[in-house]
Amino acid sequence: MTISNQECGRTVFYRDWHPSVVEKIDGEYHIVKDGILSKRDYTLLFNSGDEKHHIPVQTTDQLNCYNEVTITGAVFRTLTQENIRLGIYDGVGNLLGYYTPEGYQKDTEAILAQCLEYSNTEKRLSMGKLLEISAIHNIRANVRYYIKQGRPLEETEQLLTDGMSSVKKSSSMDEILLQEARCRQAYYRAFNSILENEAFYFEKRSKMPPKDAINALISFGNTILYNKIQQMIWKTSLDSRIGVLHAANRRHYSLNLDFADLFKPLIVDRVIFKLVNLRQLTKEDFIKRNDGSVYLTSEGKKLFIRSIEEKMTDRIMLNGEYYTYRQLMEQEIRSYQRYLLDGAKYRPYKYY
């Protein structure tokens, strides 16, 4: 069986980066190079032609394929037996889909609770406000940091503060989403004041396709974060198809997008600012296509994925204890689940 992507890189040990394979702390592997994935004895074998790498199934939770990878049928049997998920991306970093073993069916009680919450207009609106205010608050935290660094972003800060007030007064989900769009536009306009690298000028947000390097980084980084949160939700009884802010319509997944909005400015955006300002990324890490779209090269993907993984291990003080961002996200999802099933108080995460 062949599953196609376009470009890809290599796999590497999390703390000791090997030129080919990346083993993450939580047993997540990223395959960013063309090759064949097959079953070999008690492991999976990735053969890129010039290199072979064994992936131990006993310590693997998720595989991510970012390029042209041929997958044998025996691999899917192994993935099912070992409860390993597979994320499949095209060569430019867009998610094509997941393979999830049968064991990831959801608990009916949690699904019913999510449906009741979603269908109750008043409760959904109230929760939507809480999520959006926290998301804008975390965007504003980035802006305030750079104000302290001498950037002239006071006007942006005020627009975000006003946006939070407007969300609080909103009477519909559409009004909340309108305020979100305005706040994000104001935030993106501030990027050129934050970025200290003229080679990475950012005009405006463009998604499909990204038209410049910063848009390519935002899109790919967001996709990585969506995937990570999706994995965390799979470990609970929640169903990602039923979100709050993001409507449960034609999207395959919505809830992971809601949680991701809280952490995108703290993880993805901060990684982008660091890599660009420290000039760890250059124009050579991007490809411009004939249609004007811009995407990361294989080496660029490898650096960016590694930087996101490292950021996930940063430790943050919360209520007198230190948590990594990974732990904060897992705690966020569990807190929301307790709110739905047990009526526990839930307040979306705010960075201070």
PDB file of C-alpha atoms in Angstrom, residues 34 45 48 57 104 205 208 216 228 239 242 246 249 267 280 294 306 313 337 339 344:
ATOM      1  CA  ASP A  34      11.059   9.158   0.957  1.00  0.00           C
ATOM      2  CA  LEU A  45      11.774  -0.844   9.508  1.00  0.00           C
ATOM      3  CA  SER A  48      15.116   5.272   2.678  1.00  0.00           C
ATOM      4  CA  VAL A  57       6.889  -0.724  18.435  1.00  0.00           C
ATOM      5  CA  TYR A 104      -9.646   4.377  20.062  1.00  0.00           C
ATOM      6  CA  ARG A 205      -1.798  35.968   6.667  1.00  0.00           C
ATOM      7  CA  MET A 208      -3.904  27.972   1.197  1.00  0.00           C
ATOM      8  CA  ALA A 216       4.691  28.693   5.770  1.00  0.00           C
ATOM      9  CA  LYS A 228      -0.122  16.900  19.215  1.00  0.00           C
ATOM     10  CA  ASP A 239     -14.400  13.227  20.929  1.00  0.00           C
ATOM     11  CA  ILE A 242     -17.334  18.076  18.848  1.00  0.00           C
ATOM     12  CA  HIS A 246     -14.997  25.695  16.066  1.00  0.00           C
ATOM     13  CA  ASN A 249     -19.807  20.687  10.845  1.00  0.00           C
ATOM     14  CA  ILE A 267       4.542  27.625  21.420  1.00  0.00           C
ATOM     15  CA  GLN A 280      18.674  29.939  12.737  1.00  0.00           C
ATOM     16  CA  VAL A 294       6.313  28.942  -0.194  1.00  0.00           C
ATOM     17  CA  ARG A 306      12.931  19.830  16.619  1.00  0.00           C
ATOM     18  CA  THR A 313       9.603  20.786  27.302  1.00  0.00           C
ATOM     19  CA  GLN A 337     -13.298  16.545  30.508  1.00  0.00           C
ATOM     20  CA  TYR A 339     -16.032  19.893  33.634  1.00  0.00           C
ATOM     21  CA  ALA A 344     -15.838  20.625  37.936  1.00  0.00           C
TER      22      ALA A 344
END
